[in-house]
Amino acid sequence: MIKGIMTVRHFLMLISLIPLVGMAQSPRQIIDFNKGWSFILGDDSNYVKPGFDSKEWRMLDLPHDWSIEGRFDSTHPARNAGGALPGGIGWYRKTFTTNSTGRKVYIEFDGVHRNSEVWINGHYLGKWPYGYTAFRYELSRWLKPAGQINTVAVRVDNSQQPNSRWYTGSGIYRDVKLVVTNKTAIKHWGSFITTPQVNSQSAIVSVEHDVQRDGKGVLKFISTVYDAQGKKISEVNATTSKNGKYYQTLAVNQPQLWSISHPYLYKMVTKVFQDNKWVDEYSSTFGIRYFNFDVDNGFSLNGQYLKILGVCQHHDLGALGAAYNESAARRQLKILREMGVNAIRMAHNPPAARLLDLCDEMGFLVMDESFDMWAKKKNKFDYSIDFPEWHQRDLEHMIKRDRNHPSVIIWSIGNEIREQFDSTGITITRDLVKIVKDIDTTRPVLSALTETDPEKNYIYQSGALDIIGLNYKIDSYKDFQKNFPGVKVIASENVSGLASRGHYDMPSDSLRLWPSSSKFKYVENGNPDFTVSAYDNVAAYWGVTHENNWWQVKRYKYMSGLFVWSGFDFLGEPVPYPYPARSSYYGIIDMAGFPKDVYYMYQSEWTTKPVLHLYPHWNWKEGQLVDVKTYYNNADEVELFVNGKSLGRKTKIDTAFHVMWRVPYEAGELKAVSYKNNKQVLSKIIKTAGADYRLELSVENKIINSKKNELAFITARVVDKEGNLVPDADQLVKVNIEGAGNVAGMDNGNPADVNSLKDAQHHIYKGLLLSMIKGVKPGQLKVTLNVEGLPPATTLITVK
Ligand code: GAL
């Protein structure tokens, strides 16, 4: 490429990079390395060569996932369990210059799925099989002198499939950074902050520095703590050292404790001096908090009892695939917070580092999980192949990268691991727990288990776990303390309820297990449109209803909390249907971010804000019996009216969190009113919708920052003349954008819609559609949604 004819775009890219590296003389530079990569889907050994001309390749910015750009197809080797999208082999290249002679230059990847291999200027740096852990390579030795062009090439191989039970995505789907340091510097993730003593008056903050040093000079450390406003509040230079590590302790008076309602963050900046020369500066965000798991009393945070109200989340962001996007992740967390969620289980692998930053900032507790399998496989080509050689590095990297996050309160070493059923589980568990404890002893270690007989569970038998994570098996909660005396417990996963947003089959008051057993063929007995009823009465045979599950967790204080499977629908695992189903039905929220009805059951139980949710829609056949349900709180009873006639008041019982009426349908108005002490609290009306009349748009993020890759989220609702949602609307919508912007993804939450999620057109599903819009450069975007048979709808977005 250097010798070849340079295109204008490559030239511009180079020029723009030159000032980035080596300009300022601060001891440590952290450079965003996401922009300006070239990419090709395919494989050729010539791609490593620095002189290779890649000008025909596509230019893109990271994070990037090529699988989501493909077409859904049942013949892709990932199969529909893996999202029915293509894998394959792809290459990325990027050119840059530095003037960092004599310094250390590293390239840091937060996650590449999977089997990545990296070259700098044709020199092989190494491979990293696991797709979910962060890693880095040192480039310095092979870099060209200042001003000359360097080429980094990355090969990503996700061709061997199936390798996962869910959608993984393919490519450099998380951040890449270039880090420049002196030869003496704090190591990768080398400062570890803990808060060994905390009360409301003061906190002791300890920090351990792991340093790589060059030469013998005396090392000095000055660590300063800043509050959230950036005000310096504490500083230390006294340092002790032991076994090559350096230790400092600071006091913070009147600390602001980190909690879910007050996620207060401090910053520590450590300056390192060698023979009085300033050689490094390392900064970390941290929180001051303490927590405890108790055998009888469950969980407490900062001395206060708190039930952990969590959901399991896979890493994909729906229509964006696995490519991390902060505004999409923030939107998911906001929707979960509104529901009352206070904890996330990162199922079943380490998440993007930036997602943990968001959890710190927004006040979510986190179970950070390393693996879905150990040496025994769940899929032919999965991580079990790499586990023997790589597990230590992968686990260490997760713990080191994530240990300063106040949000992280549990390390999980595995999900439903096969080794729980044989004696190898004992040794592997001990080995993994030791790897964790050698780095961090401030958090409990668990493994998410399904075997509830202590005699038969070898992972439990290891005696190495601090807490038992129980997946499903809610019937075992009752006698848990008898069967596992003195053991702490959390419901690490449960429910696996199934639902399509806005779809209702009558009647609703019997439980359907679907599939009903492992022998069940799921093509039978399905709905022709691949829907599942959303009355919270359908679950996979290993699961239960949301209500039943929550009651079992709620009633026992020693159950310190739960993680419902799942918060959002995700790509892959489309139980109970075969293809064209290609994403899950498990979510409390659909993949587009639209809540299913049971969301409001949780909201009524997990928040204190007044809730009255009434469903289903009110468009049925005259005379048909329709089950009408409400979720409510802050009230003693709810009254239902059909066209003004009262059908009586009802009150919830302890074990169920709804009330229901079976109503012969008549078109018109359905109304629910909640009362406390006979005084009205809330009322809700649903009217029979007339003909489609227009699209109603609402926008989250009307102002977006193009540099930060922010997205605007446009929700379109098909409404009738009076503004009632038309519950079966399914028109095709085409998006047109005037201005420098494009469609990042579109989704309607239908798990069996095999139209691409990346096109600028998509169907409405049950009245709703999401469009995610990205700005390319500052300016205005005029976004128009053109819909069959209705007037176009327009909204304006400002790009900064
Ligand atoms: C669990 C498993 C999850 C998911 C879920 C679906 O057993 O841990 O990853 O597969 O079942 O019901």
CSV table of C-alpha atoms and ligand atoms in Angstrom, one decimal, residues 165 348 415-416 471-472 493 496 542 565 573 586, ligand 1:
chain,number,residue,atom,x,y,z
A,165,ARG,CA,-25.6,-21.7,21.9
A,348,HIS,CA,-22.3,-16.1,29.8
A,415,ASN,CA,-22.9,-21.4,33.5
A,416,GLU,CA,-24.5,-24.9,33.7
A,471,ASN,CA,-30.4,-22.0,37.8
A,472,TYR,CA,-34.2,-22.8,37.8
A,493,GLU,CA,-30.9,-17.8,36.4
A,496,SER,CA,-37.3,-18.9,30.7
A,542,TRP,CA,-37.1,-26.3,32.5
A,565,TRP,CA,-33.8,-15.3,31.8
A,573,GLU,CA,-31.9,-19.6,20.7
A,586,TYR,CA,-37.4,-15.3,26.4
B,1,GAL,C1,-30.4,-22.0,30.4
B,1,GAL,C2,-29.1,-21.5,29.9
B,1,GAL,C3,-29.3,-20.2,29.1
B,1,GAL,C4,-30.4,-20.3,28.1
B,1,GAL,C5,-31.7,-20.7,28.9
B,1,GAL,C6,-32.9,-20.8,27.9
B,1,GAL,O1,-30.4,-23.3,30.8
B,1,GAL,O2,-28.2,-21.2,31.0
B,1,GAL,O3,-28.1,-19.9,28.4
B,1,GAL,O4,-30.1,-21.3,27.2
B,1,GAL,O5,-31.5,-21.9,29.5
B,1,GAL,O6,-34.0,-21.3,28.6
